[in-house]
PDB file of C-alpha atoms in Angstrom:
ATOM      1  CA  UNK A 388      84.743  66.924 164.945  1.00  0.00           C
ATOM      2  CA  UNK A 389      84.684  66.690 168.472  1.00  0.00           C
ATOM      3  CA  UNK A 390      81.746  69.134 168.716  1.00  0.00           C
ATOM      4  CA  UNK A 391      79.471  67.017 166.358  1.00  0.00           C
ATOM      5  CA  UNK A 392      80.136  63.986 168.524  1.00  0.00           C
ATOM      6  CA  UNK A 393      78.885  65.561 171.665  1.00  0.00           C
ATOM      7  CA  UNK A 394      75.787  66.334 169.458  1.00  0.00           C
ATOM      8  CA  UNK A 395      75.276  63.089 168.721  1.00  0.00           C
ATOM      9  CA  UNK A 396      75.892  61.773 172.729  1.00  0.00           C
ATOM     10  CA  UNK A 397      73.123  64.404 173.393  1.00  0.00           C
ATOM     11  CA  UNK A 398      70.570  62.493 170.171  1.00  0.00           C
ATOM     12  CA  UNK A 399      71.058  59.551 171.774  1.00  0.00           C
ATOM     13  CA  UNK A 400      71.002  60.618 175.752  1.00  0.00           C
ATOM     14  CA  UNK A 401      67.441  61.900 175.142  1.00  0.00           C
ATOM     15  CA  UNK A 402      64.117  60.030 176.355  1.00  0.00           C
ATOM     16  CA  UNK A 403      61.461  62.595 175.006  1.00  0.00           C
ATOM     17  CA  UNK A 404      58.259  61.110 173.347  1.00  0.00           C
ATOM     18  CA  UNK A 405      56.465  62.290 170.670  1.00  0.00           C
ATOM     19  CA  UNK A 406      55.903  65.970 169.551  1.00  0.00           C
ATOM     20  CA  UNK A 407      58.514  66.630 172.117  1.00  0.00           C
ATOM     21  CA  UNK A 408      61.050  64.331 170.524  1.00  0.00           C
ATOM     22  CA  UNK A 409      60.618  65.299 167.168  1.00  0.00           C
ATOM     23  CA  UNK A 410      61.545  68.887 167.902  1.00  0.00           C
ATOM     24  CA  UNK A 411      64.439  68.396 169.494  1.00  0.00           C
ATOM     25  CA  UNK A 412      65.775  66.309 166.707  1.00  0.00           C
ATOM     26  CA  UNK A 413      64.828  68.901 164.204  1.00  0.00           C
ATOM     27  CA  UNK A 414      66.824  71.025 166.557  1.00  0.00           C
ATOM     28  CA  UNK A 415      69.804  68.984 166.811  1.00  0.00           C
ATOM     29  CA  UNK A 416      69.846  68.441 163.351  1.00  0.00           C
ATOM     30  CA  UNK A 417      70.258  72.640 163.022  1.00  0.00           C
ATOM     31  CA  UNK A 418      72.809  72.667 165.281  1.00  0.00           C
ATOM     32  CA  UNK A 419      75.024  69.364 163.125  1.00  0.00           C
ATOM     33  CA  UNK A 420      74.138  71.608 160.123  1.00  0.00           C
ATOM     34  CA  UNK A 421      75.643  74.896 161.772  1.00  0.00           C
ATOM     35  CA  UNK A 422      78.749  73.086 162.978  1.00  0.00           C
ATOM     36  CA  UNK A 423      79.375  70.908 159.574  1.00  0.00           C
ATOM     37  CA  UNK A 424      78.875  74.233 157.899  1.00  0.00           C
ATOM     38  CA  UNK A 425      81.503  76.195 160.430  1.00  0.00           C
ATOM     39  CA  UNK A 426      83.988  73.741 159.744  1.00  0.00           C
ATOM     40  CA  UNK A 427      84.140  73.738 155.950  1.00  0.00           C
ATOM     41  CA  UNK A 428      83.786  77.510 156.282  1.00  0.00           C
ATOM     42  CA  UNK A 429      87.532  77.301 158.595  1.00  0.00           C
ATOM     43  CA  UNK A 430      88.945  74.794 155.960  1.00  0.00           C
ATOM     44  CA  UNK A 431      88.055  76.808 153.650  1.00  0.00           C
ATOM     45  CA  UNK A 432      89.536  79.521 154.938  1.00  0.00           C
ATOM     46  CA  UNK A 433      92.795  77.814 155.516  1.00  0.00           C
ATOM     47  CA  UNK A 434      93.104  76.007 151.819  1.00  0.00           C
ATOM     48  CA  UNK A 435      92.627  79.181 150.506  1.00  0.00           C
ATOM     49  CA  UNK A 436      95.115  81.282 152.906  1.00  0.00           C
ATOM     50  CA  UNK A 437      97.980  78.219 151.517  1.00  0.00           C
ATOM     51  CA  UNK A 438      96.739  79.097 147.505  1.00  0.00           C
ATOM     52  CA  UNK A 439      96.540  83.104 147.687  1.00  0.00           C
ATOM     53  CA  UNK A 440      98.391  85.969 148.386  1.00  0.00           C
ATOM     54  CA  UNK A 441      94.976  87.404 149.846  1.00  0.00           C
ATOM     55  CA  UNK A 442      91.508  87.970 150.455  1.00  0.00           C
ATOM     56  CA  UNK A 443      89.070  90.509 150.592  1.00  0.00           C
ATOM     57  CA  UNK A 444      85.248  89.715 151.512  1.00  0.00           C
ATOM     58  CA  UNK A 445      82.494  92.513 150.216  1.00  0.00           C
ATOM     59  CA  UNK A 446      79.112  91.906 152.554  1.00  0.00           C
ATOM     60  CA  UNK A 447      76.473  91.948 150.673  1.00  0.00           C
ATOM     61  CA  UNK A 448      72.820  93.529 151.906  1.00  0.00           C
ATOM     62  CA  UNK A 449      69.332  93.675 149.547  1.00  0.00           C
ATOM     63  CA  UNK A 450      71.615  93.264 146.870  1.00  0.00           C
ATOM     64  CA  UNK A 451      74.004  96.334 147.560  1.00  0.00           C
ATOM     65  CA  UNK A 452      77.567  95.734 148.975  1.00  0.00           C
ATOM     66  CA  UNK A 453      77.577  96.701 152.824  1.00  0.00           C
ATOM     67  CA  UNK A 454      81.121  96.655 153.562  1.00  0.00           C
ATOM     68  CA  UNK A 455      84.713  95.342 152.826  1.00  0.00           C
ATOM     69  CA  UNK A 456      87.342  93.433 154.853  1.00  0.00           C
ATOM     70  CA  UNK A 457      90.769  93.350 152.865  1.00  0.00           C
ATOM     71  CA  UNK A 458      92.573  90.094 154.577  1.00  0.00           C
ATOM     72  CA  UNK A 459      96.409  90.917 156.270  1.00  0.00           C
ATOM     73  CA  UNK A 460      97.999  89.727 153.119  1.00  0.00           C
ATOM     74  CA  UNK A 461      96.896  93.300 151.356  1.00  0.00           C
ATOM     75  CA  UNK A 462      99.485  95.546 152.175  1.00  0.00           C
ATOM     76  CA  UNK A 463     102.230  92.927 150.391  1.00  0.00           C
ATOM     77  CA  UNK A 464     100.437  93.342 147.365  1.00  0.00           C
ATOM     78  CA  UNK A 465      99.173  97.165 147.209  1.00  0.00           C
ATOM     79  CA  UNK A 466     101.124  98.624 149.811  1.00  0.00           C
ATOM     80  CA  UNK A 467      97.916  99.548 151.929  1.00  0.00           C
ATOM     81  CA  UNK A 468      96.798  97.534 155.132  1.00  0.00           C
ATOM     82  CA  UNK A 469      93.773  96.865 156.162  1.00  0.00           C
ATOM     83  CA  UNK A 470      93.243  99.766 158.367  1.00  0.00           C
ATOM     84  CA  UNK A 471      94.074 102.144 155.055  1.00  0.00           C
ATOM     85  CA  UNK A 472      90.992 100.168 153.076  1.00  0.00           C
ATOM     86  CA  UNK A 473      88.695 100.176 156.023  1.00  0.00           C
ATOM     87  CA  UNK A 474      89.458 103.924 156.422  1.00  0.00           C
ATOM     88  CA  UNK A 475      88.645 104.577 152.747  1.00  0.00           C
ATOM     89  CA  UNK A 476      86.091 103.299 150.988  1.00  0.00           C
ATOM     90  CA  UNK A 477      87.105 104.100 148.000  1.00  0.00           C
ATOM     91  CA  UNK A 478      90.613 103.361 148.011  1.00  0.00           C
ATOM     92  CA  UNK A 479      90.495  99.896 146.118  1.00  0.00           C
ATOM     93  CA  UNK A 480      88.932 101.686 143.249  1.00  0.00           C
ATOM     94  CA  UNK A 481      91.930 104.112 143.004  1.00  0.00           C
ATOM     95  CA  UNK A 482      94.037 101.300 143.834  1.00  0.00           C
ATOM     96  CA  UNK A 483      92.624  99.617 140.633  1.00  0.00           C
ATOM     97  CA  UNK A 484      94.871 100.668 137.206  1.00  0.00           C
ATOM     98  CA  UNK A 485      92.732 103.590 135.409  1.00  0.00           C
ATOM     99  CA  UNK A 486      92.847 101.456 132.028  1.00  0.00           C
ATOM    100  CA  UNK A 487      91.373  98.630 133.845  1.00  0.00           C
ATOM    101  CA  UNK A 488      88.744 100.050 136.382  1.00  0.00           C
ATOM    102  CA  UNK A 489      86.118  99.666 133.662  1.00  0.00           C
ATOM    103  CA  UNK A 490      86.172  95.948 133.873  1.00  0.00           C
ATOM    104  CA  UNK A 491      86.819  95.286 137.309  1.00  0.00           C
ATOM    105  CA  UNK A 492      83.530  97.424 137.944  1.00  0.00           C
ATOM    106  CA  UNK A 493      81.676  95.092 135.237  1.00  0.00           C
ATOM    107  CA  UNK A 494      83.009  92.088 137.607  1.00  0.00           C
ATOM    108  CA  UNK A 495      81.256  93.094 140.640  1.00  0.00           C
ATOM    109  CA  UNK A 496      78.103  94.378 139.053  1.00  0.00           C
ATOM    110  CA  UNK A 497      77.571  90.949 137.314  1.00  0.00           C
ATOM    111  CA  UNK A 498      78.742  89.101 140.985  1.00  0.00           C
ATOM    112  CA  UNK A 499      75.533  91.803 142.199  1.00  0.00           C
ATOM    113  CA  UNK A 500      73.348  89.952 139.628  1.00  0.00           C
ATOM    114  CA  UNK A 501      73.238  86.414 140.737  1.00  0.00           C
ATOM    115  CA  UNK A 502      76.178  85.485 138.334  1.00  0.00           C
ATOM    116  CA  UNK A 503      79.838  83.881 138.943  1.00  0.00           C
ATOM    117  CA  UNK A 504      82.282  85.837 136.264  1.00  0.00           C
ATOM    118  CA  UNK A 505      85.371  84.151 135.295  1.00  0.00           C
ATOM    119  CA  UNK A 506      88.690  84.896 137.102  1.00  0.00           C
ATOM    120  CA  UNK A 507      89.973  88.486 135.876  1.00  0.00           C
ATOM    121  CA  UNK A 508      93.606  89.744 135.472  1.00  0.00           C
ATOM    122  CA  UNK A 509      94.208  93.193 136.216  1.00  0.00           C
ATOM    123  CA  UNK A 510      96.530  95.839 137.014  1.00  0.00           C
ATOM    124  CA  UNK A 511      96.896  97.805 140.335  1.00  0.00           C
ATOM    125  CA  UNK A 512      98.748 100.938 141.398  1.00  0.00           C
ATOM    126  CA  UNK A 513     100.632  99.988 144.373  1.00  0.00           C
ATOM    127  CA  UNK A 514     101.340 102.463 147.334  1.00  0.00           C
ATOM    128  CA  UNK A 515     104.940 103.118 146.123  1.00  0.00           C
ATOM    129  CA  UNK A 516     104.545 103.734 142.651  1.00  0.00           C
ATOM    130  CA  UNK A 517     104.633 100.694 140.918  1.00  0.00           C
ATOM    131  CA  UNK A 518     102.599  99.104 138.949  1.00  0.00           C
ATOM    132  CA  UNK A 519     101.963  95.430 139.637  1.00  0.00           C
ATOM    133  CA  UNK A 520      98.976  92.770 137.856  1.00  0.00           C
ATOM    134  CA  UNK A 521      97.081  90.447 139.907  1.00  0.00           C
ATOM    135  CA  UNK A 522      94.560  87.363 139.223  1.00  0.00           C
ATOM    136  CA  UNK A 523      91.284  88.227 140.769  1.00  0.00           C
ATOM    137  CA  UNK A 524      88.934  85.119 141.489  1.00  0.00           C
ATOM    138  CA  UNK A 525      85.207  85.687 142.635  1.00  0.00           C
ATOM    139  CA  UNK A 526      83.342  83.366 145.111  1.00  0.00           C
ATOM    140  CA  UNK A 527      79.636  84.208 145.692  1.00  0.00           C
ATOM    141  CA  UNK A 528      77.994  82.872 149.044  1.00  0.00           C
ATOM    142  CA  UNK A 529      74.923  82.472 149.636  1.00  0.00           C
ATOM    143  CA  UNK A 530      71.963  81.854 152.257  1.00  0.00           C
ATOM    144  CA  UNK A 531      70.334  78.833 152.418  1.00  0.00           C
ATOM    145  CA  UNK A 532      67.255  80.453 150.459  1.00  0.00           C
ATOM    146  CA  UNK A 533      69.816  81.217 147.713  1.00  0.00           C
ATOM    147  CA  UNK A 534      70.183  84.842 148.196  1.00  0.00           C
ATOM    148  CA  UNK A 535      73.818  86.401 148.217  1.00  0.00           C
ATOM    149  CA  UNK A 536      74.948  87.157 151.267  1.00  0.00           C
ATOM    150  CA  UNK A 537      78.870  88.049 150.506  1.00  0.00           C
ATOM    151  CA  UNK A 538      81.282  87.537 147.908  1.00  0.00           C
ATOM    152  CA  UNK A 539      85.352  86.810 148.113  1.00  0.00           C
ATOM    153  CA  UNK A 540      87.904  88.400 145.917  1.00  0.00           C
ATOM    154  CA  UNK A 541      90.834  85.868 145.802  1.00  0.00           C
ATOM    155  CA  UNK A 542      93.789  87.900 145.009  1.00  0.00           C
ATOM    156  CA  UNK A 543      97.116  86.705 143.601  1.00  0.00           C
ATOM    157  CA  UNK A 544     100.166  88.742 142.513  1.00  0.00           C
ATOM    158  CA  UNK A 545     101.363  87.067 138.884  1.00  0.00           C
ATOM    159  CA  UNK A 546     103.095  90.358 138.255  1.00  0.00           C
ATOM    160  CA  UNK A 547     106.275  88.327 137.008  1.00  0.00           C
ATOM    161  CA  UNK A 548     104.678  86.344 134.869  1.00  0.00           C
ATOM    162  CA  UNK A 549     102.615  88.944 133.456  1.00  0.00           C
ATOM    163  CA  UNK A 550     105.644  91.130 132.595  1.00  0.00           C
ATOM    164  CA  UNK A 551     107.235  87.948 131.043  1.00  0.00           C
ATOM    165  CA  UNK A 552     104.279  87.500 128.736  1.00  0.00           C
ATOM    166  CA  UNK A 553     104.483  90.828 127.653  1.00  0.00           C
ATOM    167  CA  UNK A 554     107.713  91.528 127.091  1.00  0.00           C
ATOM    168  CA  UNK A 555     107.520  88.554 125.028  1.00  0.00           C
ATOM    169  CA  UNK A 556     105.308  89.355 122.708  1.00  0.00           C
ATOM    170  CA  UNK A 557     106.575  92.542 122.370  1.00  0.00           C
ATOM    171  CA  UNK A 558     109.764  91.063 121.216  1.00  0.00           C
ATOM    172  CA  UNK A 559     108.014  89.054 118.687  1.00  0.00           C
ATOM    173  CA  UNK A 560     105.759  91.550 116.992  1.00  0.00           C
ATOM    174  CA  UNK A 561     109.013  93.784 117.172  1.00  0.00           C
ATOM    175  CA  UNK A 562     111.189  91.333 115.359  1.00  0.00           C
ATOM    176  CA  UNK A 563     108.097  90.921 113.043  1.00  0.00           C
ATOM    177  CA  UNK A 564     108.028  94.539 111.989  1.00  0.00           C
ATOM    178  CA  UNK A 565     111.550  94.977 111.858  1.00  0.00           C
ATOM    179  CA  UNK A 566     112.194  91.782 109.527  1.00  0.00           C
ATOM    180  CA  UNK A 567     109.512  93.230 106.826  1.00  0.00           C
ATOM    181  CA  UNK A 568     111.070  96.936 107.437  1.00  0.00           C
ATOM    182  CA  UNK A 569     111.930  98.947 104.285  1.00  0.00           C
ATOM    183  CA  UNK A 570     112.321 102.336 104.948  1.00  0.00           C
ATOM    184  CA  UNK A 571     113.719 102.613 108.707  1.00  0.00           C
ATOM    185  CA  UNK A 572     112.038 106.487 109.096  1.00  0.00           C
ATOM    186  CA  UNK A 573     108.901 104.629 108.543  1.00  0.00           C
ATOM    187  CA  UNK A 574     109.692 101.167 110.588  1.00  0.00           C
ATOM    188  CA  UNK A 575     110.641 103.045 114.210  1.00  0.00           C
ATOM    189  CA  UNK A 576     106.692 104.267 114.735  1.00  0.00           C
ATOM    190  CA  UNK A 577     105.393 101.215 113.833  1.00  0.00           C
ATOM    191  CA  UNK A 578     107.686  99.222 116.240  1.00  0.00           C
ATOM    192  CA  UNK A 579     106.997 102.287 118.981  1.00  0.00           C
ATOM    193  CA  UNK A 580     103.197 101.715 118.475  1.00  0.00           C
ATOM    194  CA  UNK A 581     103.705  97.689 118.614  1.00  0.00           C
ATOM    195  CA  UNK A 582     105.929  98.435 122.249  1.00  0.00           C
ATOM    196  CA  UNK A 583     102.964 100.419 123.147  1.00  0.00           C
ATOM    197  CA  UNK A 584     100.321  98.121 122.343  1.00  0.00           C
ATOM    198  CA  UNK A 585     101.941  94.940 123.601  1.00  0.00           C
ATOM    199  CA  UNK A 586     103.536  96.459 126.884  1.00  0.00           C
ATOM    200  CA  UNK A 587     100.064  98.924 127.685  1.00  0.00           C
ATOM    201  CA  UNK A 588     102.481 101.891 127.726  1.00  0.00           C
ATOM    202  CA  UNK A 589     101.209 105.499 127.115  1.00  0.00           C
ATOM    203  CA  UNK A 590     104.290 106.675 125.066  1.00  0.00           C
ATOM    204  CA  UNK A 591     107.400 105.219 123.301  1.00  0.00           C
ATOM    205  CA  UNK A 592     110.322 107.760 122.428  1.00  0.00           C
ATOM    206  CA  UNK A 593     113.370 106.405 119.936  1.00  0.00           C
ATOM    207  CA  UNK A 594     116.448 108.709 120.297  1.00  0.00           C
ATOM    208  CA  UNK A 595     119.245 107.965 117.633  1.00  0.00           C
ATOM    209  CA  UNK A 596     122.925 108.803 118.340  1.00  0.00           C
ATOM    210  CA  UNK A 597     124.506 111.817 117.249  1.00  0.00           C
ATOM    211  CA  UNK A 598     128.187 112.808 118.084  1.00  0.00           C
ATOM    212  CA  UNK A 599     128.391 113.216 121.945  1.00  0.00           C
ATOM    213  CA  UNK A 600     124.358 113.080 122.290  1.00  0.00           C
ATOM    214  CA  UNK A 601     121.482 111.164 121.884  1.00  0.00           C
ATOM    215  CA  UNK A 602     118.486 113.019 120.353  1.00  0.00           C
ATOM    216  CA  UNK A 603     114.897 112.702 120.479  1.00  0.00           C
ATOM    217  CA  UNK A 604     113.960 111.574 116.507  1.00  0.00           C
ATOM    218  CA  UNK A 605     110.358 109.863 116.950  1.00  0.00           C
ATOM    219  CA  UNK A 606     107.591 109.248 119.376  1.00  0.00           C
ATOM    220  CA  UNK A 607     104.239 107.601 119.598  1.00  0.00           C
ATOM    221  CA  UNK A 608     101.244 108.250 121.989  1.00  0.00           C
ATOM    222  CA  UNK A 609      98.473 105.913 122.968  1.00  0.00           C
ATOM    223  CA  UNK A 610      95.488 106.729 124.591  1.00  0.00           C
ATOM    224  CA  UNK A 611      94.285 108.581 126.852  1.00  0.00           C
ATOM    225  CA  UNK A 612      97.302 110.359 126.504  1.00  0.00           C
ATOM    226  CA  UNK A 613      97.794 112.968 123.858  1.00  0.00           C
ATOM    227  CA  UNK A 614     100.845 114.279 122.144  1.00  0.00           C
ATOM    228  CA  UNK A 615     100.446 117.942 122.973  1.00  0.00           C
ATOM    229  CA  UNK A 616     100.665 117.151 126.994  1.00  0.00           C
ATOM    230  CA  UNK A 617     103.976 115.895 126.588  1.00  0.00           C
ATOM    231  CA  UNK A 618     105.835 117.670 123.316  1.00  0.00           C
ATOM    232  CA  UNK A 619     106.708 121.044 125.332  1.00  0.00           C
ATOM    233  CA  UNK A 620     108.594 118.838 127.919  1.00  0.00           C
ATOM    234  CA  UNK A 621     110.366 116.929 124.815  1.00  0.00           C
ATOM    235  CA  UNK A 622     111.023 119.114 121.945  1.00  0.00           C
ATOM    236  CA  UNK A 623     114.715 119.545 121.729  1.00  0.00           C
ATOM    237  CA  UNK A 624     115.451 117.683 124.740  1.00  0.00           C
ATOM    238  CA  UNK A 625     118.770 116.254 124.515  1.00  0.00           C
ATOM    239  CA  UNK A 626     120.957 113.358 126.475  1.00  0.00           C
ATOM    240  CA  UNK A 627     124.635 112.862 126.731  1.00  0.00           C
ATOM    241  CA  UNK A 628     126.092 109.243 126.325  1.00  0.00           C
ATOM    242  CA  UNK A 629     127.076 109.019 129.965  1.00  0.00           C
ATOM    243  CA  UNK A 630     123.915 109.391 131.422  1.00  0.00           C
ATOM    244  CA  UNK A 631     122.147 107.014 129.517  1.00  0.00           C
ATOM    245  CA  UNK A 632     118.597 106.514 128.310  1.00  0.00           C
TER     246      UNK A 632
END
């Protein structure tokens, strides 16, 4: 850019001899380095502000993270800004799905350890309730004596496409189960505990039809959850036609 051109004016204004000349190249040569390197760092920036939904960028000191910047983009994604993640430390672990906190931990420790982990998909608890996945790409950076310096999370929401993928194999294995079905008292938990594997949900109810009502006949758990937490909310629990399911 413009600045490296006036660097290169200032290599070529110079009449120093010797010793005195050599430094100043050496110098000059720093200062090219510094500017090439500031200018991939801002296309960087921008190529990757045009491909992601957002950033965060963990500073890294003696091989311990030092602190956090979440990018603007944040708060379309969890529902927290900035300003909530810089307030709380520890809000991007809580942010993080319980089911999945295990392996987004893993991620960072083996970032910690010199190495580049693959992209990981995840789930996240946004601010309003929801739950939402996201595609979580690591880039290490390093000094120029190869020593890790930062890392950035590239975040991107593929929540629709996640649910798509799900619910589509869910209807398969389903459809599966329900063309080999013989008895259908014994078929319904097996298709509840396929829902509940393919979809990652806790619990699965089926309530059959009777008269004016719908009633509560089976239901499957998956944990951590546990049957007894929920059966003195559901036992007997009834639901007419008009208010649906």
């Amino acid at each position: 850019g413009d600045k490296c051109a006036a660097v290169n004016d200032k290599i070529r204004g110079r009449t120093c001899d010797g010793a005195e000349m050599k430094t100043e190249i050496i110098m000059i040569e720093r200062q090219q380095a510094e500017l090439a390197r500031d200018e991939s760092e801002l296309r960087y920036r921008r190529l990757l502000a045009a491909t992601t939904d957002y950033i965060y960028t963990v500073k890294v000191e003696a091989g311990r993270p030092s602190a956090t910047v979440h990018g603007p983009g944040c708060q379309a994604v969890t529902g927290y800004s900035s300003a909530d993640f810089t307030a709380d430390p520890y809000l991007w672990y809580r942010v993080v799905h319980e089911d999945d906190r295990a392996g987004v931990v893993a991620q960072a420790e083996r970032i910690l350890k010199g190495e580049t982990p693959p992209p990981l998909e995840h789930r996240i608890n946004h601010k309003q309730g929801r739950v939402r996945w996201i595609h979580n790409t690591p880039i290490p950076h390093h000094d120029t004596e190869g020593r890790l310096v930062a890392y950035d999370g590239l975040i991107s929401d593929i929540t629709a496409r996640k649910n798509a993928e799900l619910l589509l194999a869910a209807q398969y294995a389903a459809a599966l189960e329900l063309s080999e079905a013989g008895n259908w008292a014994e078929t319904i938990p097996k298709v509840l505990r396929l829902l509940c594997q393919k979809l990652l949900w806790h619990h699965a109810v089926y309530w059959r039809y009777e008269g004016s009502h719908f009633v509560r006949e089976s239901g499957v758990w998956r944990a951590p959850l546990r049957e007894a937490e929920f059966e003195p909310t559901l036992a007997g629990m009834t639901q007419s036609a008009e208010e649906g399911l």
